[in-house]
Short mmCIF file of C-alpha atoms and ligand atoms in Angstrom, two decimals:
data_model
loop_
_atom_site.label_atom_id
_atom_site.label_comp_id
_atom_site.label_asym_id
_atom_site.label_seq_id
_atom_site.Cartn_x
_atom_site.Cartn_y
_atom_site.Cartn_z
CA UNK P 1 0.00 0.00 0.00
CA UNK P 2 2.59 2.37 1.40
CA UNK P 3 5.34 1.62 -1.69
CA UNK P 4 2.34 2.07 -4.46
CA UNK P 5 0.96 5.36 -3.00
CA UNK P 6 5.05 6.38 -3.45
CA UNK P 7 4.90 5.33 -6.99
CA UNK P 8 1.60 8.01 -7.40
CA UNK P 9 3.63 10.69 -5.96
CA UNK P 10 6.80 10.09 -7.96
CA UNK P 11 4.18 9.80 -11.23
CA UNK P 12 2.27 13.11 -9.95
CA UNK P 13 5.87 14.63 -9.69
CA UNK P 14 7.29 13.30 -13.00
CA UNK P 15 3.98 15.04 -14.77
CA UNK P 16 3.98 18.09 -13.11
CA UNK P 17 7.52 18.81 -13.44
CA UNK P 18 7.36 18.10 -17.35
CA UNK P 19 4.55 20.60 -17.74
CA UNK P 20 5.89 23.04 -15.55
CA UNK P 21 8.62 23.49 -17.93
CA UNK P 22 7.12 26.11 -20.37
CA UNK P 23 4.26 28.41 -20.32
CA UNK P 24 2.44 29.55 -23.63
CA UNK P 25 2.01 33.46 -24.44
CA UNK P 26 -0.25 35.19 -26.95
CA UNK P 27 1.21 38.53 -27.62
CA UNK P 28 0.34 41.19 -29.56
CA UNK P 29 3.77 42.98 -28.30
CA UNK P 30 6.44 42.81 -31.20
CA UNK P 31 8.67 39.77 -30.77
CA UNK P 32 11.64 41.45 -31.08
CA UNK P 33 10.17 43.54 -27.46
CA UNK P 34 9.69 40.19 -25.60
CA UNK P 35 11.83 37.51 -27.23
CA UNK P 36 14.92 38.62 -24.94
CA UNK P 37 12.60 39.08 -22.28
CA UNK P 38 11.41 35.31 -22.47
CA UNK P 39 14.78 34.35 -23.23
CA UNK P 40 16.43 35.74 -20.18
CA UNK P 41 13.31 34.06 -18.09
CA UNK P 42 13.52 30.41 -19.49
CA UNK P 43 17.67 31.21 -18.67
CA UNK P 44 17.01 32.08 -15.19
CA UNK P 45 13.94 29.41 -14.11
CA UNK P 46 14.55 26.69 -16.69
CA UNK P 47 10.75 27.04 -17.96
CA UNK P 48 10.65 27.45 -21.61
CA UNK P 49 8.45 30.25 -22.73
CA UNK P 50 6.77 29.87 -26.26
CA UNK P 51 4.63 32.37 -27.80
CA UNK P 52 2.97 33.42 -30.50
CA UNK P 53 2.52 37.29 -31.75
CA UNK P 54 0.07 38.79 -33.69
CA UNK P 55 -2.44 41.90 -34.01
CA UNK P 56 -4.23 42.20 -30.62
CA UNK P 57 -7.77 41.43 -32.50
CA UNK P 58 -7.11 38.13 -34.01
CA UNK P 59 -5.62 37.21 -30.73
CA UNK P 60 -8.38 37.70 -29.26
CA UNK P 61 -10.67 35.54 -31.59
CA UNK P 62 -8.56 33.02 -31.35
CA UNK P 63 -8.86 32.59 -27.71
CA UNK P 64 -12.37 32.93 -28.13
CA UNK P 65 -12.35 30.40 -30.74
CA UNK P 66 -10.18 28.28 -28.92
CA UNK P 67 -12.45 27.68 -25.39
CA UNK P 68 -11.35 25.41 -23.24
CA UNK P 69 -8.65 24.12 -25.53
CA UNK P 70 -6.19 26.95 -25.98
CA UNK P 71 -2.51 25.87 -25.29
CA UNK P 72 -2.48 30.07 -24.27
CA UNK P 73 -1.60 31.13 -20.27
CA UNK P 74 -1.28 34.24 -20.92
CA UNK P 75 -2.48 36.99 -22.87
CA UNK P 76 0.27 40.35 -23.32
CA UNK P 77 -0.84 43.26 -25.18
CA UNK P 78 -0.77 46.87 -25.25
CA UNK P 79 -3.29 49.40 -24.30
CA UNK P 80 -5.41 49.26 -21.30
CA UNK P 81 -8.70 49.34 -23.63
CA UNK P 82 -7.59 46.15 -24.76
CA UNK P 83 -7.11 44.39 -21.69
CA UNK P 84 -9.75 45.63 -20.58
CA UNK P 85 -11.79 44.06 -23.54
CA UNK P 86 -10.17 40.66 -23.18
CA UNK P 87 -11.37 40.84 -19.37
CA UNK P 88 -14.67 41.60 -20.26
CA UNK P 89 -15.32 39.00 -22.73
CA UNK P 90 -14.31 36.46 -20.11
CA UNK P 91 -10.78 35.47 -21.61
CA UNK P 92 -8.88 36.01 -18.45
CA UNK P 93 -8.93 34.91 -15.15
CA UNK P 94 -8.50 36.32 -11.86
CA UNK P 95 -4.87 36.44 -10.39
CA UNK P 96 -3.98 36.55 -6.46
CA UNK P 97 -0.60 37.17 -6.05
CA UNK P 98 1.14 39.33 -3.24
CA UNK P 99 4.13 40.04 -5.51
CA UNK P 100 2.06 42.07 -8.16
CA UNK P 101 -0.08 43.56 -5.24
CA UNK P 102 2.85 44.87 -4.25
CA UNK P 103 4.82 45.76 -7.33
CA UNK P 104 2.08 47.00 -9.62
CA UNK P 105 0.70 50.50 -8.67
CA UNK P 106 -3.41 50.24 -8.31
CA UNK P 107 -3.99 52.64 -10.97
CA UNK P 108 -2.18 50.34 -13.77
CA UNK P 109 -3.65 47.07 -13.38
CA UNK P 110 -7.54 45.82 -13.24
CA UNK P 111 -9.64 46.04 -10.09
CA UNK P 112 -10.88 42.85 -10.57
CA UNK P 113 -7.18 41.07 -10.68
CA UNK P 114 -7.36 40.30 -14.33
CA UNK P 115 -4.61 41.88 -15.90
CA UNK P 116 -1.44 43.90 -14.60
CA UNK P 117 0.63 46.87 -16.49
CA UNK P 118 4.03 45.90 -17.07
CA UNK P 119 5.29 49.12 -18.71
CA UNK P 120 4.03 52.52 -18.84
CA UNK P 121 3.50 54.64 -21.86
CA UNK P 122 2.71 58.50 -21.16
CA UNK P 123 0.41 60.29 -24.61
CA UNK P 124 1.78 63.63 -23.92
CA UNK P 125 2.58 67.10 -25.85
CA UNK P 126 5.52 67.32 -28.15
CA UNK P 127 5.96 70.91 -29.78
CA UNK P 128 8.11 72.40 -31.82
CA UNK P 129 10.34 75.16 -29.52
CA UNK P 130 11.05 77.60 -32.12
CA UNK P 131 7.15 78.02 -32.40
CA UNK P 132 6.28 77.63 -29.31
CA UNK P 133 6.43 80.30 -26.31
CA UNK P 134 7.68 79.38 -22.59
CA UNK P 135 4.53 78.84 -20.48
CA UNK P 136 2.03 78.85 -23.52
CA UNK P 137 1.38 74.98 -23.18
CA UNK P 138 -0.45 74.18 -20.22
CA UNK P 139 -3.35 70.96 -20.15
CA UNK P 140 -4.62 68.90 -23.18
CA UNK P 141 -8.13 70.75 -22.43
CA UNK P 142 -6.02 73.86 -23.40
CA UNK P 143 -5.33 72.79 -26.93
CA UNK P 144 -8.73 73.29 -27.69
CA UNK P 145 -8.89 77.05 -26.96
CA UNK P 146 -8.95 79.56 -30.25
CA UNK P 147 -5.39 81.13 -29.44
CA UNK P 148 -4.25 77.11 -31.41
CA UNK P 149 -6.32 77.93 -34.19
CA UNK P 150 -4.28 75.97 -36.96
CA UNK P 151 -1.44 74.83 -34.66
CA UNK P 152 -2.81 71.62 -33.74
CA UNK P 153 -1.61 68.45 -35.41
CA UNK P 154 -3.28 64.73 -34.50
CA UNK P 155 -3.35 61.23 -35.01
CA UNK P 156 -6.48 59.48 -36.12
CA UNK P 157 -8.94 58.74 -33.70
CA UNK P 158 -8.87 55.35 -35.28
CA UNK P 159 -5.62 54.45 -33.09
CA UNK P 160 -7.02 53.05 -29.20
CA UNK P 161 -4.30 55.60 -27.97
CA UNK P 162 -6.44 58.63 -28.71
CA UNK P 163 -9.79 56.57 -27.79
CA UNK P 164 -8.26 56.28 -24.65
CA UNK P 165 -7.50 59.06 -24.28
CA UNK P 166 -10.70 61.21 -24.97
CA UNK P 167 -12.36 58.05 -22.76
CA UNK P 168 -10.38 59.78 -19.78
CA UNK P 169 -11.05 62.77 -20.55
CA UNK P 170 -15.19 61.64 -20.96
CA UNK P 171 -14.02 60.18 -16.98
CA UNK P 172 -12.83 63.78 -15.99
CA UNK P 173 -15.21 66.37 -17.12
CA UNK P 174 -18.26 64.13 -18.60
CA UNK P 175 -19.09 63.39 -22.07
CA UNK P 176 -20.67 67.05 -23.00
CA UNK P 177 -17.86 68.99 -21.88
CA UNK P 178 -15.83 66.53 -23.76
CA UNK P 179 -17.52 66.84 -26.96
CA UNK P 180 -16.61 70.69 -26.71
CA UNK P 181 -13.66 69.92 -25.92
CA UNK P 182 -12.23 67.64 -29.09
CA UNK P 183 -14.82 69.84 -31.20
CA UNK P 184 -12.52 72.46 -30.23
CA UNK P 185 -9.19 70.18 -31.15
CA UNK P 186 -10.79 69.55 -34.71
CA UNK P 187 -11.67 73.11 -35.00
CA UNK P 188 -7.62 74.04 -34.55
CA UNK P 189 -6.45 71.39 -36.58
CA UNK P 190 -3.74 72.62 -38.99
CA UNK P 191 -4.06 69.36 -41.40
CA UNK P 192 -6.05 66.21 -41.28
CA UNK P 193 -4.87 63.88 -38.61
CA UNK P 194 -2.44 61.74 -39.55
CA UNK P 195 -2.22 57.99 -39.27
CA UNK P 196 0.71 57.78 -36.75
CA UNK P 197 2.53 59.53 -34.16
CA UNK P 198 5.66 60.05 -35.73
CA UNK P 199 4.51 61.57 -38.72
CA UNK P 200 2.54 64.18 -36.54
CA UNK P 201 5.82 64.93 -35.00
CA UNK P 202 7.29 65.38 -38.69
CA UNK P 203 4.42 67.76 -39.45
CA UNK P 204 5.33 69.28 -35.95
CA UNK P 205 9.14 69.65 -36.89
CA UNK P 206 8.57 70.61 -40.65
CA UNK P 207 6.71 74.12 -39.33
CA UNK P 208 3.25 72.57 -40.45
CA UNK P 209 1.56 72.88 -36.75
CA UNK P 210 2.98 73.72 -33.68
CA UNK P 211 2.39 70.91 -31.33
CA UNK P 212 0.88 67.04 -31.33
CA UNK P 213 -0.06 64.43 -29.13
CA UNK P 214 1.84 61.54 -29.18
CA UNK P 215 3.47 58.34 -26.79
CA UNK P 216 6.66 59.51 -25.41
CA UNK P 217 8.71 55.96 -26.31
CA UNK P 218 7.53 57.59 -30.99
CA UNK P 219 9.55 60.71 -30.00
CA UNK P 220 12.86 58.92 -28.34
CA UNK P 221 12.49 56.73 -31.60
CA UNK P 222 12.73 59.72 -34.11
CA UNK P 223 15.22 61.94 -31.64
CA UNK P 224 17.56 58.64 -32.00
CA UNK P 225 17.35 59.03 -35.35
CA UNK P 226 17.18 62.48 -36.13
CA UNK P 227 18.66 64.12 -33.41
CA UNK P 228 18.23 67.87 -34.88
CA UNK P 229 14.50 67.96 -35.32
CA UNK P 230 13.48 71.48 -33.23
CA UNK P 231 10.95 69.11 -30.96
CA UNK P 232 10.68 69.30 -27.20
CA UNK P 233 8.22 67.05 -25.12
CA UNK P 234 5.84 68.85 -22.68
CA UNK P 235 4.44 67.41 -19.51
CA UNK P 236 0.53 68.59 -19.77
CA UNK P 237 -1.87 69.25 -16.55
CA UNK P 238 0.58 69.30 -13.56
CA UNK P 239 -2.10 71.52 -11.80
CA UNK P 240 -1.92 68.53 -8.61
CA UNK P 241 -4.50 70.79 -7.31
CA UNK P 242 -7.06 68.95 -9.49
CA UNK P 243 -7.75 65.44 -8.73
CA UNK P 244 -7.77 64.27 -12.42
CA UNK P 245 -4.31 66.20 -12.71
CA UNK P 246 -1.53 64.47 -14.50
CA UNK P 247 -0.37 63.20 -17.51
CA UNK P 248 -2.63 60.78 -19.59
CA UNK P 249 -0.58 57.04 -19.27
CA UNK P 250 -1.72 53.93 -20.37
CA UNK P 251 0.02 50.23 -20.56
CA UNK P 252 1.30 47.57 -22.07
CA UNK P 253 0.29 44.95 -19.84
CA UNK P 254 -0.53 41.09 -19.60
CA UNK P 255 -3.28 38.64 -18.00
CA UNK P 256 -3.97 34.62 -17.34
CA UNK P 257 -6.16 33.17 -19.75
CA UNK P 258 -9.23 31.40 -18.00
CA UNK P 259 -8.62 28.38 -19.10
CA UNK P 260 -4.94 28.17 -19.01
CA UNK P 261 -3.05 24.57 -18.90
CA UNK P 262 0.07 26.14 -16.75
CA UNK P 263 -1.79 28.88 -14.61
CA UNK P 264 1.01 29.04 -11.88
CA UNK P 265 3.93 29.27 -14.14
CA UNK P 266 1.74 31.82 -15.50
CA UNK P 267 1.34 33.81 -12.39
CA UNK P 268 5.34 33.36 -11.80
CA UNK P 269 6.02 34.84 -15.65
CA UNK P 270 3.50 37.36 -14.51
CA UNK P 271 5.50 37.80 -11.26
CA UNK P 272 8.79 38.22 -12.62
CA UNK P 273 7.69 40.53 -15.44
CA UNK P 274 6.58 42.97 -12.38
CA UNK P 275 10.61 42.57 -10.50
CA UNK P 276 13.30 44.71 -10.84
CA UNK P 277 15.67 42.86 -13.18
CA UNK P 278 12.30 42.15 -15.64
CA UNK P 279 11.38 45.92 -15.56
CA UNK P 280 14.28 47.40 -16.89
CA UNK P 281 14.29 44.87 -19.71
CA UNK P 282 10.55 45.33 -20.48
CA UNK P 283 10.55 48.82 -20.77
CA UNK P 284 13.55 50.34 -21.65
CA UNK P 285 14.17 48.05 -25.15
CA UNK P 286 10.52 50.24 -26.03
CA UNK P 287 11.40 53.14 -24.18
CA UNK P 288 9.07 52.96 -21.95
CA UNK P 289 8.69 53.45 -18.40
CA UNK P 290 8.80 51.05 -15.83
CA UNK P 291 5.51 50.43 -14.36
CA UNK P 292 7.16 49.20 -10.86
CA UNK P 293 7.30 52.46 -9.42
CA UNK P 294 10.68 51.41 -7.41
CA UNK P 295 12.97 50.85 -10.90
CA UNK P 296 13.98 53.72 -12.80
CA UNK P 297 13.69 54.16 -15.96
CA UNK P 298 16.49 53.85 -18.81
CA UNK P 299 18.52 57.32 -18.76
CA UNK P 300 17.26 59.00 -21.94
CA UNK P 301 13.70 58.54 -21.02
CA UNK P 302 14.62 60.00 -17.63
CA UNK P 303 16.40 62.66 -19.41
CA UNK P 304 12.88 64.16 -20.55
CA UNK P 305 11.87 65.11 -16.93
CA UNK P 306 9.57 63.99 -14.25
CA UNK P 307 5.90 63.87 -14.31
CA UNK P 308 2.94 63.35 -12.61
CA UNK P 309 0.63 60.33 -13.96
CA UNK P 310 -2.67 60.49 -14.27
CA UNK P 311 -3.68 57.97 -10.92
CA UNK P 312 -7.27 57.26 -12.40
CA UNK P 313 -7.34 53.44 -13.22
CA UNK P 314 -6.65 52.72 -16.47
CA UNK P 315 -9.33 50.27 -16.66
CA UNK P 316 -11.88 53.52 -16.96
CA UNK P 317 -10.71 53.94 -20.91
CA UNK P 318 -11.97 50.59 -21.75
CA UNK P 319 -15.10 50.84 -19.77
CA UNK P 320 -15.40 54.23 -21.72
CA UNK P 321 -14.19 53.38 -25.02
CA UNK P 322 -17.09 53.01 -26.88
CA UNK P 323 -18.25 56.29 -25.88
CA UNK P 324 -15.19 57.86 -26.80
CA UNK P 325 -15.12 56.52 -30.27
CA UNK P 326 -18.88 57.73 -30.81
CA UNK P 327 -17.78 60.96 -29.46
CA UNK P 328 -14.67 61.64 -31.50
CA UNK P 329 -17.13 60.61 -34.52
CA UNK P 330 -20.03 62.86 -33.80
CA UNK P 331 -17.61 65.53 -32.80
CA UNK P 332 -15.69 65.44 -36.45
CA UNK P 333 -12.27 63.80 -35.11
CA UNK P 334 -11.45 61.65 -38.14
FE1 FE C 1 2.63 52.16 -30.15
#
């Protein structure tokens, strides 16, 4: 009795052991962000990471599609709205886990223990300084005040980053005084928006509007490159007076799928993500910042200053996405 209940436990141990080896990701973050990432994890814990990447949407389906038989634990992608969808279509499962209580700040990861931000990308103002006046930028609400008539450059409100956005803003100040308020961005637009960040910043640098909105990590890409361009980065609504002050962030976070095969070596990737050697690694290769408030961030993204984030939980953009996108369109935001 006593020797065969031994040979369970050695069985039970041989099985767990050979699945605890790897974990399986879904990501919609570029490879080449998490591939040395993964690397450097299997190298330290001996579990093998595999992963797939694709657009965030298709991702999505497929888990859908998949049920109960994905091979996915867990689901990485960028933009809080997105998490926040994968959450809310049941895709993800609850997490308990002291180590990203305690690394994770509670504005950048879900309420409801779903998903966690890993990295931190600030949408802030970049203007052009030989344009632009000392003390004339103040708050994103400002932008939409006549004395930017035809200064303003945007991105599409296609892109989740400006849905999110305006859904914080719809958070703030509710969604009538919103609608003013992005009426009043299209009104000063100097051009049609443009379909990405950096070439808003072009238009920006090439004298064609004044200032832009845009994710900090697009203007260390195109100052790496082209050092010269007269661009500056401004830190927006540092009024800590008002309790929606701060700089609009959102993440690039990750989640356990609900019905993953591995769900504690998916809580330990999770886990290890959040720690201080992971942080450095996640971020900085993207030029982003660290969302474990303890690690610093890589020196030429510290180089642009200290800011105050926006401490409203980023899981209020997806809630409010929808609304934001029908706003935006209503309003004449293209
Ligand atoms: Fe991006």
């Amino acid at each position: 009795m006593r020797k065969s209940l031994a040979a369970v436990v050695a069985v039970i141990s041989v099985a767990t052991s050979v699945s605890a080896a790897e974990v399986v990701v879904y990501s919609a973050r570029n490879e080449q962000l998490i591939k040395p990432l993964f690397e450097a994890y299997t190298k330290e814990t001996g579990v093998e990471v595999k992963f797939v990447t694709d657009k965030e949407g298709p991702l999505m389906a497929r888990l859908k599609a998949e049920g109960k038989n994905t091979p996915a634990d867990v689901f990485l992608t960028v933009d809080a709205g997105n998490l926040w969808q994968a959450s809310a279509e049941g895709l993800l499962r609850p997490i308990d886990s002291k180590v990203l209580a305690a690394n994770i700040p509670a504005h950048l990861k879900d309420p409801g223990k779903e998903w966690f931000g890993l990295s931190v990308r600030a949408r802030t103002l970049v203007y052009n300084p030989t344009k632009v006046a000392p003390g004339e930028l103040t708050t994103y609400e400002d932008l939409a005040t006549p004395k930017w008539k035809n200064r303003l450059c945007l991105r599409t409100s296609k892109k989740v980053y400006n849905q999110s956005l305006v859904a914080m803003l719809i958070w703030e100040h509710g969604e009538e005084q919103t609608e003013k308020l992005v009426r009043g961005w299209v009104a000063n637009l100097a051009t049609e928006p443009f379909p990405d960040d950096t070439k808003a910043m072009e238009a920006v640098a090439a004298g064609l509007c004044d200032v832009t909105l845009v994710n900090t990590y697009y203007f260390g890409r195109l100052m790496a490159k082209k050092p010269n361009l007269p661009l500056a980065i401004f830190w927006p609504n540092q009024n800590l007076k008002n309790k929606a002050a701060g700089v609009h962030v959102n993440v690039s976070g990750a989640g356990v799928t609900k019905y993953a095969k591995h769900p504690n070596e998916a809580r330990q990737l999770l886990e290890w993500l959040s720690s201080e050697k992971a942080q450095n690694l996640y971020a900085d290769v993207n030029l982003e910042y660290p969302a474990n408030p303890a690690i610093k961030s890589v020196a030429v993204v510290s180089d642009w200053g200290k800011f105050q984030q926006n401490l409203i939980n980023v899981a209020e953009a997806g809630k409010l996405q929808a609304k934001a996108v029908m706003l935006m369109d209503r309003a004449g935001y293209k």
